[in-house]
CSV table of C-alpha atoms and ligand atoms in Angstrom, one decimal:
chain,number,residue,atom,x,y,z
A,167,MET,CA,243.2,107.7,257.9
A,168,ASP,CA,242.8,104.0,257.5
A,169,THR,CA,246.2,102.9,258.7
A,170,VAL,CA,248.5,104.4,261.3
A,171,THR,CA,252.1,103.4,261.8
A,172,LEU,CA,253.6,104.3,265.1
A,173,THR,CA,256.9,103.9,266.9
A,174,ARG,CA,256.2,100.8,269.1
A,175,PRO,CA,254.3,102.1,272.2
A,176,ASP,CA,255.2,101.4,275.8
A,177,ASP,CA,252.8,101.1,278.8
A,178,TRP,CA,253.8,103.4,281.6
A,179,HIS,CA,251.3,101.9,284.1
A,180,LEU,CA,250.7,98.1,284.1
A,181,HIS,CA,249.7,95.4,286.6
A,182,LEU,CA,251.1,91.9,285.8
A,183,ARG,CA,250.5,90.2,289.2
A,184,ASP,CA,252.6,87.1,289.8
A,185,ASP,CA,252.8,83.3,289.3
A,186,GLU,CA,250.0,81.7,287.2
A,187,ALA,CA,248.2,85.1,286.7
A,188,LEU,CA,251.5,86.6,285.4
A,189,LYS,CA,251.9,83.8,282.9
A,190,ALA,CA,248.3,84.2,281.8
A,191,VAL,CA,248.5,88.0,281.1
A,192,VAL,CA,252.1,89.0,280.2
A,193,GLY,CA,251.9,87.9,276.6
A,194,HIS,CA,249.0,90.3,275.9
A,195,THR,CA,251.1,93.3,276.8
A,196,ALA,CA,254.3,91.9,275.3
A,197,ALA,CA,252.6,91.4,271.9
A,198,GLN,CA,252.2,95.1,271.4
A,199,MET,CA,254.2,97.2,274.0
A,200,GLY,CA,258.0,97.5,273.9
A,201,ARG,CA,258.3,98.2,277.7
A,202,ALA,CA,256.1,98.7,280.7
A,203,ILE,CA,256.3,100.2,284.1
A,204,ILE,CA,255.3,97.3,286.3
A,205,MET,CA,253.2,98.2,289.4
A,206,PRO,CA,254.5,96.8,292.6
A,207,ASN,CA,251.2,96.1,294.5
A,208,LEU,CA,251.7,92.4,294.9
A,209,THR,CA,250.9,90.6,298.1
A,210,PRO,CA,253.3,91.2,299.8
A,211,PRO,CA,254.3,94.3,297.9
A,212,VAL,CA,257.7,94.9,296.1
A,213,THR,CA,259.3,97.2,298.7
A,214,THR,CA,263.0,96.6,298.1
A,215,THR,CA,265.4,96.7,295.2
A,216,ALA,CA,266.3,93.0,295.8
A,217,GLN,CA,262.6,92.1,295.5
A,218,ALA,CA,262.2,94.1,292.4
A,219,LEU,CA,265.1,92.3,290.8
A,220,GLU,CA,263.6,88.9,291.6
A,221,TYR,CA,260.2,90.0,290.3
A,222,ARG,CA,261.8,91.2,287.1
A,223,GLN,CA,263.3,87.7,286.6
A,224,ARG,CA,259.9,86.1,287.1
A,225,ILE,CA,258.4,88.4,284.5
A,226,LEU,CA,261.2,87.6,282.0
A,227,ALA,CA,260.8,83.9,282.6
A,228,ALA,CA,257.0,84.2,282.0
A,229,LEU,CA,257.4,85.9,278.6
A,230,PRO,CA,256.6,84.1,275.4
A,231,ALA,CA,259.7,82.6,273.6
A,232,GLY,CA,261.5,85.2,271.6
A,233,SER,CA,259.8,88.2,273.2
A,234,THR,CA,262.0,91.3,273.7
A,235,PHE,CA,259.5,93.0,276.0
A,236,GLU,CA,261.3,94.9,278.8
A,237,PRO,CA,259.7,95.2,282.3
A,238,LEU,CA,260.7,98.5,284.1
A,239,MET,CA,260.5,98.0,287.8
A,240,VAL,CA,259.0,100.1,290.6
A,241,LEU,CA,259.3,100.1,294.4
A,242,TYR,CA,256.2,100.3,296.6
A,243,LEU,CA,256.7,103.2,299.1
A,244,THR,CA,255.8,102.5,302.7
A,245,ASP,CA,255.9,104.6,305.9
A,246,THR,CA,259.3,103.0,306.6
A,247,THR,CA,261.1,102.9,303.3
A,248,PRO,CA,264.6,104.3,304.2
A,249,PRO,CA,266.4,106.9,302.0
A,250,GLU,CA,269.2,104.3,301.5
A,251,GLU,CA,266.7,102.1,299.6
A,252,ILE,CA,266.2,104.9,297.1
A,253,GLU,CA,270.0,105.1,296.5
A,254,ARG,CA,270.1,101.3,296.0
A,255,ALA,CA,267.2,101.5,293.6
A,256,ALA,CA,268.8,104.3,291.6
A,257,GLN,CA,272.1,102.5,291.4
A,258,SER,CA,270.5,99.2,290.3
A,259,GLY,CA,269.6,100.7,286.9
A,260,ILE,CA,266.6,98.4,287.0
A,261,VAL,CA,264.2,100.3,289.3
A,262,LYS,CA,262.8,103.3,287.4
A,263,ALA,CA,260.4,104.7,289.9
A,264,VAL,CA,258.7,104.5,293.3
A,265,LYS,CA,255.0,104.2,293.8
A,266,LEU,CA,252.9,106.1,296.3
A,267,TYR,CA,249.7,104.3,297.3
A,268,PRO,CA,247.9,106.1,300.0
A,269,ALA,CA,247.0,103.4,302.5
A,270,GLY,CA,243.6,101.9,301.7
A,271,ALA,CA,243.1,103.8,298.4
A,272,THR,CA,243.0,100.8,296.0
A,273,THR,CA,243.8,97.1,295.4
A,274,ASN,CA,246.6,95.9,297.7
A,275,SER,CA,247.3,99.3,299.2
A,276,ASP,CA,247.2,98.2,302.9
A,277,SER,CA,250.9,98.6,303.3
A,278,GLY,CA,250.8,102.0,301.6
A,279,VAL,CA,251.7,105.4,303.1
A,280,THR,CA,249.5,106.5,306.0
A,281,ASN,CA,251.0,110.0,306.1
A,282,LEU,CA,253.5,111.5,303.7
A,283,ALA,CA,255.2,113.3,306.6
A,284,HIS,CA,256.7,109.8,307.5
A,285,CYS,CA,258.4,109.7,304.1
A,286,ASP,CA,260.0,113.1,303.9
A,287,ALA,CA,263.6,112.1,304.1
A,288,THR,CA,263.0,109.3,301.5
A,289,ILE,CA,261.2,111.7,299.2
A,290,GLU,CA,264.0,114.2,299.6
A,291,MET,CA,266.4,111.5,298.4
A,292,MET,CA,264.2,110.8,295.4
A,293,ALA,CA,264.3,114.5,294.4
A,294,LYS,CA,268.1,114.4,294.9
A,295,VAL,CA,268.7,111.4,292.7
A,296,GLY,CA,265.9,112.1,290.2
A,297,MET,CA,263.9,109.0,291.0
A,298,PRO,CA,260.2,109.6,289.9
A,299,LEU,CA,257.4,109.3,292.4
A,300,LEU,CA,254.3,107.7,290.7
A,301,VAL,CA,251.2,108.7,292.5
A,302,HIS,CA,247.8,107.0,293.0
A,303,GLY,CA,246.2,110.4,293.7
A,304,GLU,CA,243.2,109.8,295.8
A,305,VAL,CA,242.5,110.7,299.5
A,306,THR,CA,240.9,107.9,301.5
A,307,HIS,CA,239.0,109.8,304.2
A,308,ALA,CA,235.6,108.2,304.7
A,309,GLU,CA,233.9,111.6,304.6
A,310,ILE,CA,235.2,112.5,301.1
A,311,ASP,CA,232.9,111.4,298.3
A,312,ILE,CA,234.5,108.8,296.0
A,313,PHE,CA,234.0,111.0,293.0
A,314,ASP,CA,235.9,113.9,294.7
A,315,ARG,CA,238.8,111.9,296.0
A,316,GLU,CA,241.2,112.8,293.2
A,317,ALA,CA,240.5,116.6,293.2
A,318,VAL,CA,240.8,116.7,297.0
A,319,PHE,CA,244.1,114.8,296.8
A,320,ILE,CA,245.6,117.4,294.4
A,321,ASP,CA,244.7,120.3,296.7
A,322,THR,CA,245.5,118.7,300.1
A,323,VAL,CA,248.4,116.4,299.3
A,324,LEU,CA,250.0,116.9,295.9
A,325,LYS,CA,250.3,120.7,296.0
A,326,PRO,CA,251.9,120.8,299.5
A,327,LEU,CA,254.2,117.9,298.5
A,328,LEU,CA,255.5,119.8,295.5
A,329,GLU,CA,255.9,122.9,297.5
A,330,ARG,CA,258.1,121.0,299.9
A,331,HIS,CA,260.0,119.2,297.1
A,332,PRO,CA,259.7,121.4,294.0
A,333,ALA,CA,262.3,119.4,292.1
A,334,LEU,CA,260.6,116.0,292.7
A,335,ARG,CA,259.7,114.2,289.5
A,336,VAL,CA,256.1,113.2,289.8
A,337,VAL,CA,253.7,111.2,287.5
A,338,CYS,CA,250.1,111.5,288.4
A,339,GLU,CA,248.9,108.1,287.5
A,340,HIS,CA,245.6,107.3,285.8
A,341,ILE,CA,244.2,110.8,286.0
A,342,THR,CA,240.4,111.0,285.8
A,343,THR,CA,239.3,114.6,286.3
A,344,GLN,CA,239.4,118.0,284.7
A,345,GLN,CA,241.1,119.2,287.9
A,346,ALA,CA,244.0,116.7,287.4
A,347,ALA,CA,244.4,117.4,283.7
A,348,GLU,CA,244.5,121.2,284.3
A,349,PHE,CA,246.9,120.8,287.3
A,350,VAL,CA,249.4,118.8,285.3
A,351,ALA,CA,249.1,121.0,282.1
A,352,GLN,CA,250.1,124.1,284.1
A,353,ALA,CA,252.7,122.4,286.4
A,354,PRO,CA,256.4,122.6,285.6
A,355,ASP,CA,258.1,120.0,283.5
A,356,ASN,CA,258.9,117.7,286.4
A,357,VAL,CA,255.2,116.8,286.7
A,358,ALA,CA,253.5,114.5,284.1
A,359,ALA,CA,250.5,112.1,284.0
A,360,THR,CA,249.3,108.8,282.6
A,361,ILE,CA,245.8,108.4,281.2
A,362,THR,CA,244.1,105.1,280.7
A,363,ALA,CA,242.1,104.1,277.6
A,364,HIS,CA,239.0,103.4,279.6
A,365,HIS,CA,238.9,106.9,281.1
A,366,LEU,CA,239.3,108.4,277.6
A,367,LEU,CA,236.5,106.2,276.2
A,368,PHE,CA,233.8,106.0,279.0
A,369,ASN,CA,232.1,108.0,281.6
A,370,ARG,CA,230.3,106.7,284.7
A,371,ASN,CA,227.1,106.1,282.8
A,372,LYS,CA,228.8,103.2,281.0
A,373,MET,CA,229.2,101.5,284.4
A,374,LEU,CA,225.9,102.3,286.0
A,375,VAL,CA,223.1,102.9,283.4
A,376,GLY,CA,220.8,99.9,282.6
A,377,GLY,CA,222.5,97.7,285.2
A,378,ILE,CA,225.7,97.7,287.2
A,379,ARG,CA,228.7,96.5,285.0
A,380,PRO,CA,231.5,95.4,287.2
A,381,HIS,CA,234.1,95.2,284.5
A,382,TYR,CA,234.0,99.0,284.2
A,383,TYR,CA,234.6,99.4,288.0
A,384,CYS,CA,238.2,100.6,288.6
A,385,LEU,CA,239.9,103.1,290.8
A,386,PRO,CA,239.9,106.0,290.4
A,387,ILE,CA,236.3,105.4,289.4
A,388,LEU,CA,234.9,106.6,286.1
A,389,LYS,CA,233.7,110.2,286.3
A,390,ARG,CA,231.1,112.3,284.5
A,391,GLU,CA,231.4,113.3,280.8
A,392,GLN,CA,232.9,116.7,281.5
A,393,HIS,CA,235.9,115.0,282.9
A,394,ARG,CA,236.2,112.5,280.1
A,395,GLN,CA,236.2,115.5,277.7
A,396,ALA,CA,239.0,117.2,279.7
A,397,LEU,CA,241.1,114.0,279.5
A,398,LEU,CA,240.6,113.6,275.7
A,399,LYS,CA,241.7,117.3,275.3
A,400,ALA,CA,244.8,116.7,277.4
A,401,ALA,CA,245.8,113.5,275.7
A,402,THR,CA,245.4,114.9,272.2
A,403,SER,CA,246.8,118.4,273.1
A,404,GLY,CA,250.3,117.6,271.9
A,405,SER,CA,251.6,118.3,275.4
A,406,HIS,CA,254.5,116.0,276.2
A,407,LYS,CA,253.3,115.8,279.8
A,408,PHE,CA,250.6,113.2,279.0
A,409,PHE,CA,251.4,109.6,278.1
A,410,LEU,CA,250.0,106.1,277.8
A,411,GLY,CA,249.4,104.1,280.9
A,412,THR,CA,246.7,101.4,280.6
A,413,ASP,CA,246.4,100.6,284.3
A,414,SER,CA,245.4,97.1,282.9
A,415,ALA,CA,244.6,95.4,286.2
A,416,PRO,CA,243.8,91.7,286.0
A,417,HIS,CA,241.3,90.2,288.4
A,418,SER,CA,239.5,86.8,287.8
A,419,GLN,CA,236.0,86.8,286.6
A,420,ARG,CA,234.8,85.5,290.0
A,421,ALA,CA,236.6,88.4,291.8
A,422,LYS,CA,235.0,91.0,289.5
A,423,GLU,CA,231.5,89.5,289.2
A,424,SER,CA,230.8,89.4,292.9
A,425,SER,CA,228.7,91.2,295.5
A,426,CYS,CA,231.9,93.0,296.5
A,427,GLY,CA,233.8,93.1,293.2
A,428,CYS,CA,237.5,94.1,292.9
A,429,ALA,CA,238.6,97.4,291.2
A,430,GLY,CA,240.4,97.1,287.9
A,431,ALA,CA,239.8,96.8,284.2
A,432,TYR,CA,241.6,94.3,282.1
A,433,THR,CA,242.5,96.2,278.9
A,434,ALA,CA,245.9,94.8,278.0
A,435,PRO,CA,244.7,92.5,275.1
A,436,ALA,CA,243.3,95.5,273.2
A,437,ALA,CA,245.3,98.4,274.7
A,438,ILE,CA,246.6,100.3,271.7
A,439,GLU,CA,243.4,99.5,269.7
A,440,LEU,CA,241.3,101.2,272.6
A,441,TYR,CA,243.6,104.3,272.5
A,442,ALA,CA,243.3,104.5,268.7
A,443,THR,CA,239.5,104.4,269.1
A,444,ALA,CA,239.6,107.3,271.6
A,445,PHE,CA,242.0,109.4,269.5
A,446,ASP,CA,239.9,108.6,266.4
A,447,GLU,CA,236.8,110.0,268.2
A,448,MET,CA,238.8,113.3,268.5
A,449,ASP,CA,240.0,113.1,264.9
A,450,ALA,CA,243.5,113.2,266.4
A,451,LEU,CA,245.2,110.0,265.2
A,452,ASP,CA,248.1,112.1,264.2
A,453,LYS,CA,248.7,112.8,268.0
A,454,LEU,CA,248.7,109.1,269.0
A,455,GLU,CA,252.4,108.4,268.4
A,456,ALA,CA,253.6,111.2,270.7
A,457,PHE,CA,251.2,110.1,273.5
A,458,ALA,CA,251.7,106.3,273.1
A,459,SER,CA,255.4,106.1,272.1
A,460,LEU,CA,257.4,109.3,272.6
A,461,ASN,CA,256.3,111.3,275.6
A,462,GLY,CA,256.8,108.5,278.1
A,463,PRO,CA,260.4,107.7,277.2
A,464,ARG,CA,261.1,111.4,277.1
A,465,PHE,CA,259.9,111.8,280.8
A,466,TYR,CA,261.8,108.7,281.9
A,467,GLY,CA,265.0,109.7,280.1
A,468,LEU,CA,264.9,106.7,277.8
A,469,SER,CA,265.0,106.5,274.0
A,470,ALA,CA,261.9,105.6,272.0
A,471,ASN,CA,261.6,102.0,270.7
A,472,ALA,CA,263.4,101.3,267.5
A,473,ASP,CA,260.6,99.4,265.7
A,474,THR,CA,257.0,100.2,264.7
A,475,ILE,CA,253.5,98.8,264.8
A,476,THR,CA,250.8,99.4,262.3
A,477,LEU,CA,247.1,99.8,263.2
A,478,GLU,CA,244.4,99.4,260.6
A,479,ARG,CA,240.8,100.4,260.4
A,480,ARG,CA,238.9,97.1,260.4
A,481,GLY,CA,236.5,95.2,262.7
A,482,TRP,CA,238.1,93.1,265.4
A,483,THR,CA,236.0,91.3,268.0
A,484,LEU,CA,237.5,90.7,271.4
A,485,PRO,CA,237.2,87.2,272.9
A,486,GLU,CA,234.5,86.7,275.6
A,487,SER,CA,237.2,85.6,278.0
A,488,TYR,CA,240.8,84.3,278.4
A,489,SER,CA,242.1,81.6,280.8
A,490,TYR,CA,243.5,83.0,284.0
A,491,ALA,CA,244.9,81.4,287.2
A,492,GLN,CA,243.6,78.5,289.2
A,493,GLY,CA,241.3,77.3,286.4
A,494,GLU,CA,239.5,80.7,286.4
A,495,LYS,CA,238.7,83.0,283.5
A,496,ILE,CA,239.5,86.7,283.0
A,497,ILE,CA,237.1,89.0,281.1
A,498,PRO,CA,238.7,91.7,279.1
A,499,LEU,CA,237.0,95.1,278.9
A,500,LEU,CA,234.6,95.1,275.9
A,501,ALA,CA,234.6,91.3,275.8
A,502,GLY,CA,232.7,90.1,272.8
A,503,GLU,CA,232.4,93.6,271.3
A,504,THR,CA,233.9,94.8,268.1
A,505,LEU,CA,236.5,97.6,267.8
A,506,ASN,CA,237.1,99.5,264.6
A,507,TRP,CA,240.9,99.3,265.0
A,508,ALA,CA,243.2,96.3,264.9
A,509,VAL,CA,247.0,95.8,265.0
A,510,ARG,CA,248.3,94.4,261.7
A,511,SER,CA,250.1,91.1,262.3
B,782,LIG,N1,243.1,100.6,289.1
B,782,LIG,C1,242.5,99.7,289.7
B,782,LIG,O1,241.2,99.8,289.9
B,782,LIG,N2,243.1,98.6,290.4
B,782,LIG,C2,244.5,98.4,290.4
B,782,LIG,C3,245.2,99.3,291.4
B,782,LIG,C4,245.4,100.7,291.0
B,782,LIG,O2,246.0,101.0,290.0
B,782,LIG,O3,244.8,101.6,291.7
B,782,LIG,C5,244.8,97.0,290.8
B,782,LIG,O4,245.9,96.6,291.1
B,782,LIG,O5,243.8,96.1,290.6
B,783,LIG,ZN1,246.1,103.3,291.2
B,784,LIG,ZN1,247.1,100.7,288.6
């Protein structure tokens, strides 16, 4: 196959930041995705429906002229989010989900949940109104190895949560392990997962062999090859539980290339091309449309986009950098490298 035409994809896990950074990055996603689930981990986080509506307006104002890209908003769950906020969110029609960041698990998670027991009534309301809970599934205990944090989360947090709230709709975000892929595959239909392109394409050697490569550092951290193979298998299995979520997470070059670099890979400029590369590796380009364009809307109860995009097999070299906020640059993942897939313009 040398060309692939797909229903226009959506990105079910995206960080757009705010202000100048938002203006610098939103066009990359809007150029290829119809919609995106917008992560709420701003500083301060988006914790109320009113804040989500304002943030949505800032995103719409930052779009390139003529863009029809649609941001789908998310609330950031805290220990004190009241059940009434979930009702407001559901009634707004604009907020599509609520995000669980275990406190301290990742970028801007300091206001996250310290103990899910604090949120029980709120989560009960989510189950009642059908509001999905999007989960950054890692425990944060100092004694748990960073490579094991996702698997331990599934056993010690996620399984008990679903036992307490069996009807709760859950998306395990950016899954990175065989344990997560298998857990989601065997779970009932109210449980789904997003998978990033970088976790489909790379294992931890890419980040650590021959020198430490900060642009590959993200959370959950890249795992060993066995896990990458399990993710590829899940994404190309044809199961409607798995869908595209880039977790494109912009940080300036200075914040990434530092003695204590930030977590996050900037993949938005080449998102669908990176996924096509991964599916091509599995000889499964015929499965890309379901993963990228159909399974996500199905889970969220939305219709698929009405238009299409076409990918073609030809060399396309990513820029070395793009301009970002405060006069800084941002380095896309695979900067200066050539992909074998490009979007036809
Ligand atoms: N994935 C990351 O490494 N970083 C994300 C946060 C997140 O999705 O965990 C970010 O906001 O920078
Ligand atoms: Zn996360
Ligand atoms: Zn993320």
